[in-house]
Amino acid sequence: MKRIAEFWDDAIVPSLVDYIRIPAKSPHFDKEWAKNGHIDAAVKHAAAWCEKYAVPGMKVEVVRLHGRTPVLFIGIPGTDKKSSSNVLVYGHLDKQPEMVGWRDGLGPWIPVIEKGKLYGRGGADDGYAVFCALSAIRHLQEEKRAHSRITMLIECCEESGSYDLPAYLDALAPRIGTPSLVVGLDSGCGNYEQLWGTSSLRGLVNGVLTVEMLTEGVHSGDASGVVAETFRVLRTLLERVDDTASGTVKPAAFHAPIPPERGKQADQAAKVLGPTIWKKFPFVQGARPMASELEDLILNRTWRPALSVTGAEGLPAPANAGNVLRPKTSLVLSLRLPPTVEANAAARKLKALLESDPPYGAKVSFEYGQAATGWHAPKTADWLGKALSAASKEHYGKDVMWLGEGGTIPFMAMLGAKFPKAQFLITGVLGPQSNAHGPNEFLHIDYAKKLTACVADVIAAQAEKK
């Protein structure tokens, strides 16, 4: 562990500082990504670092399929030449956009180390992954511990839904093989005190709901009471999806049974995390969470659907708002789905629900841009469960915990379908206040060091199992 910590301080943190400076926004947020070159710069930076700290026999390659974002592909031979077993490690280098609200002295492309945290966009989500993974393998080889053949696939459009990933999985399939263990380092942790395994991820449908009543704006004094206001029509339509008072999503098609094991794990996590489950969020004074029971809050964000409005168009800023009945209003909707609900079917259901029988004959359209099915981890093999528990106790001093994540990571459904017999260790460094996608995102450096040691131990355990 001491050697890993030193390597982080000497080699990884300085490189992550340089990586954070690169505005490598995902293609969804930078339509001119190929022309601007920031994604290429991030990949080049990571590849150069990997070449510098390569282990014997390691091959580093930037793979490019025409018209797609590049991937960084790394192959490391196993120490047992007779074994055909292999491990696939996943991460990504593309980033979310800037976001407003960074506190003074911080910014998305301004790396700052403060109180053991590295601030800046992408360090924790998920630029650290390739550095962490290679550090873990170096550590195993330094200690002369066995490991299977390793392949690392580091993509560059995860924040855009990983739409390029299937093509690379197909193109690289002969070189990847059939992994018995998949390690994904793009998830979260409930606290910074122990190892956390991700047991599930929610799915997602997002799109734009638009209501039109007029061909142009008119004086509200003349038209109100005669012409239905478009925002009120939107409110009526949204009520078809979720209950205004409780936030409960109504249609049964958007729900799924909660497996008993996941309910038990939610109860255990609630006991460990306590009120930090909701206190980690920056509530304004006097605001409270949507449920009083901590277990319910965990299940609400992991196994129950939830609707959010994340954007709007057609609403002028208050300073520019006149007494005008606006012709149309658009809202961006984000419907989080339970892990086992098929997203494309849910998207079709949502579209039909919102567009049918429009109030007052309004012109209503819902165009969904993303339908991503969630992921539910397969049953954890005994060897993996024991290895995770031992690693967490060794490096954190506490047992491993399991927790579903409320976010959507599209690649997990892809990898789960691609490698149905593999075991999965999905974990990450996104803990309380780390604020991925938002302002003041940070990487908890000490937690990441210990996580690296845990990853090394699990990879070693995979090689040792019979």
Coordinates of N, CA, C and O in Angstrom, one line a residue, residues 336-426:
R336 N -35.7 8.6 -14.7 CA -34.8 7.5 -14.3 C -35.7 6.2 -14.1 O -36.8 6.3 -13.5
L337 N -35.1 5.1 -14.5 CA -35.9 3.8 -14.5 C -35.2 2.8 -13.6 O -34.0 2.8 -13.4
P338 N -36.0 1.9 -13.0 CA -35.3 0.8 -12.3 C -34.4 0.0 -13.2 O -34.5 0.0 -14.4
P339 N -33.4 -0.6 -12.6 CA -32.3 -1.3 -13.4 C -32.8 -2.3 -14.4 O -32.2 -2.5 -15.4
T340 N -34.0 -3.0 -14.1 CA -34.4 -4.1 -15.0 C -35.5 -3.7 -15.9 O -36.0 -4.6 -16.7
V341 N -35.9 -2.4 -16.0 CA -36.9 -2.0 -17.0 C -36.2 -1.7 -18.3 O -35.2 -0.9 -18.4
E342 N -36.7 -2.2 -19.4 CA -36.1 -2.1 -20.7 C -36.4 -0.6 -21.2 O -37.6 -0.2 -21.3
A343 N -35.4 0.1 -21.5 CA -35.5 1.6 -21.7 C -36.3 1.9 -23.0 O -37.0 2.9 -23.0
N344 N -36.0 1.2 -24.1 CA -36.7 1.6 -25.3 C -38.2 1.4 -25.2 O -39.0 2.2 -25.7
A345 N -38.6 0.3 -24.6 CA -40.1 0.1 -24.4 C -40.6 1.2 -23.5 O -41.7 1.7 -23.7
A346 N -39.9 1.6 -22.4 CA -40.3 2.7 -21.5 C -40.4 4.0 -22.3 O -41.3 4.8 -22.1
A347 N -39.5 4.3 -23.2 CA -39.5 5.5 -24.0 C -40.7 5.6 -24.9 O -41.4 6.6 -25.0
R348 N -41.1 4.4 -25.5 CA -42.3 4.4 -26.3 C -43.5 4.6 -25.5 O -44.5 5.3 -25.9
K349 N -43.6 4.0 -24.3 CA -44.7 4.2 -23.4 C -44.8 5.6 -23.0 O -45.9 6.2 -23.0
L350 N -43.7 6.3 -22.7 CA -43.7 7.7 -22.2 C -44.2 8.6 -23.3 O -45.0 9.5 -23.1
K351 N -43.7 8.4 -24.5 CA -44.1 9.2 -25.7 C -45.7 9.1 -25.9 O -46.3 10.1 -26.1
A352 N -46.2 7.8 -25.9 CA -47.6 7.7 -26.1 C -48.4 8.3 -25.0 O -49.5 8.9 -25.2
L353 N -47.9 8.2 -23.7 CA -48.6 8.7 -22.6 C -48.7 10.2 -22.7 O -49.8 10.8 -22.4
L354 N -47.7 10.9 -23.1 CA -47.6 12.3 -23.1 C -48.3 12.9 -24.3 O -48.9 14.0 -24.3
E355 N -48.3 12.2 -25.5 CA -48.8 12.8 -26.7 C -50.3 12.5 -26.9 O -51.0 13.2 -27.7
S356 N -50.9 11.5 -26.3 CA -52.3 11.1 -26.5 C -53.2 12.1 -25.9 O -53.0 12.7 -24.8
D357 N -54.4 12.3 -26.6 CA -55.5 13.1 -26.1 C -55.0 14.4 -25.5 O -55.2 14.7 -24.3
P358 N -54.3 15.3 -26.2 CA -53.8 16.5 -25.7 C -54.8 17.5 -25.2 O -55.9 17.7 -25.8
P359 N -54.6 18.1 -24.0 CA -55.6 19.0 -23.5 C -55.8 20.2 -24.4 O -54.9 20.7 -25.0
Y360 N -57.1 20.6 -24.6 CA -57.5 21.7 -25.5 C -57.0 21.6 -26.9 O -56.9 22.6 -27.6
G361 N -56.7 20.4 -27.3 CA -56.3 20.2 -28.7 C -54.9 20.7 -29.0 O -54.6 21.0 -30.1
A362 N -54.1 21.0 -27.9 CA -52.8 21.5 -28.1 C -51.9 20.6 -29.0 O -52.1 19.4 -29.1
K363 N -50.9 21.2 -29.6 CA -50.0 20.4 -30.4 C -48.9 20.0 -29.4 O -48.2 20.8 -28.8
V364 N -48.8 18.7 -29.2 CA -47.9 18.1 -28.2 C -46.9 17.1 -28.8 O -47.4 16.3 -29.6
S365 N -45.7 17.3 -28.5 CA -44.7 16.3 -29.1 C -43.7 16.0 -28.0 O -43.3 16.8 -27.2
F366 N -43.3 14.7 -27.9 CA -42.2 14.3 -27.0 C -41.2 13.5 -27.9 O -41.5 12.5 -28.4
E367 N -40.0 14.1 -28.0 CA -39.0 13.5 -28.8 C -37.9 13.1 -27.8 O -37.2 13.9 -27.2
Y368 N -37.7 11.8 -27.7 CA -36.7 11.3 -26.7 C -35.4 11.1 -27.4 O -35.3 10.6 -28.6
G369 N -34.3 11.6 -26.8 CA -33.0 11.5 -27.4 C -32.1 10.4 -26.9 O -31.2 10.0 -27.5
Q370 N -32.5 9.9 -25.7 CA -31.7 8.8 -25.1 C -32.6 7.8 -24.4 O -33.5 8.2 -23.6
A371 N -32.4 6.6 -24.7 CA -33.1 5.5 -23.9 C -32.1 4.5 -23.5 O -31.6 3.7 -24.4
A372 N -31.6 4.5 -22.3 CA -30.5 3.6 -21.9 C -31.0 2.7 -20.8 O -31.5 3.2 -19.7
T373 N -31.0 1.4 -21.0 CA -31.4 0.4 -20.0 C -30.3 0.4 -18.9 O -29.1 0.5 -19.1
G374 N -30.8 0.2 -17.7 CA -29.9 0.1 -16.5 C -29.2 -1.3 -16.5 O -29.1 -2.0 -17.4
W375 N -28.7 -1.6 -15.3 CA -27.9 -2.8 -15.1 C -28.1 -3.3 -13.7 O -28.2 -2.6 -12.7
H376 N -28.2 -4.7 -13.6 CA -28.4 -5.3 -12.3 C -27.3 -6.4 -12.3 O -27.2 -7.3 -13.2
A377 N -26.4 -6.3 -11.3 CA -25.2 -7.2 -11.2 C -25.6 -8.6 -11.1 O -26.6 -9.0 -10.4
P378 N -24.9 -9.5 -11.7 CA -25.2 -11.0 -11.5 C -24.8 -11.3 -10.0 O -24.1 -10.6 -9.3
K379 N -25.2 -12.5 -9.6 CA -24.9 -13.0 -8.3 C -23.4 -13.0 -8.1 O -22.6 -13.5 -9.0
T380 N -22.9 -12.5 -7.0 CA -21.5 -12.4 -6.7 C -20.9 -13.8 -6.4 O -21.4 -14.4 -5.5
A381 N -19.9 -14.2 -7.1 CA -19.2 -15.5 -6.8 C -18.6 -15.4 -5.5 O -18.1 -14.4 -5.0
D382 N -18.5 -16.6 -4.9 CA -17.9 -16.7 -3.5 C -16.5 -16.1 -3.5 O -16.1 -15.3 -2.6
W383 N -15.6 -16.4 -4.5 CA -14.3 -15.9 -4.5 C -14.2 -14.4 -4.6 O -13.4 -13.8 -3.9
L384 N -15.1 -13.8 -5.4 CA -15.1 -12.4 -5.5 C -15.6 -11.7 -4.2 O -15.0 -10.7 -3.7
G385 N -16.7 -12.3 -3.6 CA -17.2 -11.7 -2.4 C -16.1 -11.7 -1.3 O -15.9 -10.7 -0.6
K386 N -15.4 -12.9 -1.2 CA -14.3 -13.0 -0.2 C -13.2 -12.0 -0.4 O -12.6 -11.4 0.5
A387 N -12.8 -11.9 -1.7 CA -11.7 -11.0 -2.1 C -12.0 -9.6 -1.8 O -11.2 -8.8 -1.3
L388 N -13.2 -9.2 -2.1 CA -13.6 -7.8 -1.8 C -13.7 -7.5 -0.3 O -13.2 -6.4 0.1
S389 N -14.2 -8.4 0.4 CA -14.3 -8.2 1.9 C -12.9 -8.1 2.5 O -12.6 -7.2 3.3
A390 N -12.0 -9.0 2.0 CA -10.6 -9.0 2.6 C -9.9 -7.8 2.2 O -9.1 -7.2 3.0
A391 N -10.0 -7.3 0.9 CA -9.3 -6.1 0.5 C -9.8 -4.9 1.2 O -9.0 -4.0 1.6
S392 N -11.1 -4.8 1.4 CA -11.6 -3.6 2.1 C -11.1 -3.6 3.5 O -10.8 -2.5 4.0
K393 N -11.2 -4.7 4.2 CA -10.7 -4.8 5.6 C -9.2 -4.4 5.7 O -8.7 -3.8 6.6
E394 N -8.4 -4.9 4.7 CA -7.0 -4.7 4.7 C -6.6 -3.3 4.5 O -5.7 -2.7 5.2
H395 N -7.3 -2.6 3.6 CA -6.8 -1.3 3.2 C -7.7 -0.1 3.8 O -7.2 1.0 3.9
Y396 N -8.9 -0.4 4.2 CA -9.7 0.6 4.8 C -10.0 0.3 6.2 O -10.5 1.2 7.0
G397 N -9.9 -0.9 6.7 CA -10.2 -1.3 8.0 C -11.6 -1.6 8.3 O -12.1 -1.8 9.4
K398 N -12.5 -1.6 7.2 CA -13.9 -1.9 7.3 C -14.3 -2.9 6.2 O -13.6 -2.9 5.1
D399 N -15.4 -3.6 6.4 CA -15.9 -4.5 5.4 C -16.4 -3.8 4.2 O -16.8 -2.6 4.3
V400 N -16.5 -4.5 3.1 CA -17.0 -4.0 1.9 C -18.5 -3.8 2.0 O -19.2 -4.5 2.8
M401 N -19.1 -2.8 1.3 CA -20.5 -2.6 1.3 C -21.0 -2.6 -0.1 O -20.2 -2.3 -1.1
W402 N -22.3 -2.8 -0.3 CA -22.9 -2.8 -1.6 C -24.0 -1.8 -1.7 O -24.8 -1.6 -0.8
L403 N -24.1 -1.1 -2.8 CA -25.1 -0.1 -3.0 C -25.4 0.1 -4.5 O -24.5 0.1 -5.3
G404 N -26.7 0.3 -4.8 CA -27.1 0.6 -6.1 C -26.8 2.1 -6.4 O -26.7 2.9 -5.4
E405 N -26.6 2.4 -7.6 CA -26.3 3.8 -8.0 C -27.5 4.3 -8.8 O -28.2 3.6 -9.5
G406 N -27.9 5.6 -8.5 CA -29.0 6.2 -9.1 C -28.8 6.7 -10.6 O -29.7 6.9 -11.3
G407 N -27.5 6.8 -10.9 CA -27.2 7.3 -12.3 C -27.3 6.1 -13.3 O -27.5 5.0 -13.0
T408 N -27.0 6.5 -14.5 CA -27.1 5.6 -15.6 C -25.7 5.5 -16.3 O -25.2 6.6 -16.7
I409 N -25.2 4.3 -16.4 CA -23.9 4.2 -17.1 C -24.2 3.2 -18.3 O -24.2 2.0 -18.1
P410 N -24.4 3.7 -19.5 CA -24.9 2.8 -20.6 C -24.0 1.7 -20.9 O -24.4 0.6 -21.3
F411 N -22.7 1.9 -20.7 CA -21.7 0.8 -21.1 C -22.0 -0.5 -20.2 O -21.7 -1.6 -20.7
M412 N -22.5 -0.3 -19.0 CA -22.7 -1.5 -18.2 C -23.7 -2.5 -18.8 O -23.5 -3.7 -18.7
A413 N -24.8 -1.9 -19.3 CA -25.8 -2.8 -19.9 C -25.1 -3.5 -21.1 O -25.4 -4.7 -21.4
M414 N -24.3 -2.8 -21.9 CA -23.6 -3.3 -23.0 C -22.7 -4.5 -22.6 O -22.7 -5.5 -23.2
L415 N -21.9 -4.2 -21.6 CA -20.9 -5.2 -21.1 C -21.6 -6.4 -20.5 O -21.2 -7.6 -20.7
G416 N -22.7 -6.1 -19.8 CA -23.5 -7.2 -19.2 C -24.0 -8.1 -20.2 O -24.0 -9.4 -20.1
A417 N -24.5 -7.6 -21.3 CA -25.1 -8.4 -22.4 C -24.0 -9.1 -23.2 O -24.1 -10.2 -23.6
K418 N -22.8 -8.4 -23.3 CA -21.7 -9.0 -24.1 C -21.0 -10.1 -23.4 O -20.6 -11.1 -24.0
F419 N -20.9 -10.0 -22.1 CA -20.2 -11.0 -21.3 C -21.1 -11.5 -20.1 O -20.9 -11.2 -19.0
P420 N -22.1 -12.3 -20.5 CA -23.1 -12.7 -19.5 C -22.6 -13.6 -18.4 O -23.2 -13.7 -17.3
K421 N -21.4 -14.3 -18.6 CA -20.9 -15.2 -17.6 C -19.8 -14.6 -16.8 O -19.3 -15.2 -15.9
A422 N -19.5 -13.3 -17.0 CA -18.4 -12.7 -16.3 C -18.9 -12.2 -14.9 O -20.1 -12.0 -14.7
Q423 N -17.9 -12.1 -14.0 CA -18.2 -11.4 -12.7 C -17.8 -10.0 -12.9 O -17.0 -9.6 -13.7
F424 N -18.5 -9.1 -12.1 CA -18.3 -7.7 -12.3 C -17.9 -7.0 -10.9 O -18.6 -7.2 -9.9
L425 N -16.9 -6.2 -11.0 CA -16.5 -5.3 -9.9 C -16.7 -3.9 -10.5 O -15.9 -3.4 -11.2
I426 N -17.8 -3.3 -10.1 CA -18.1 -1.9 -10.6 C -18.0 -1.1 -9.3 O -18.7 -1.3 -8.4

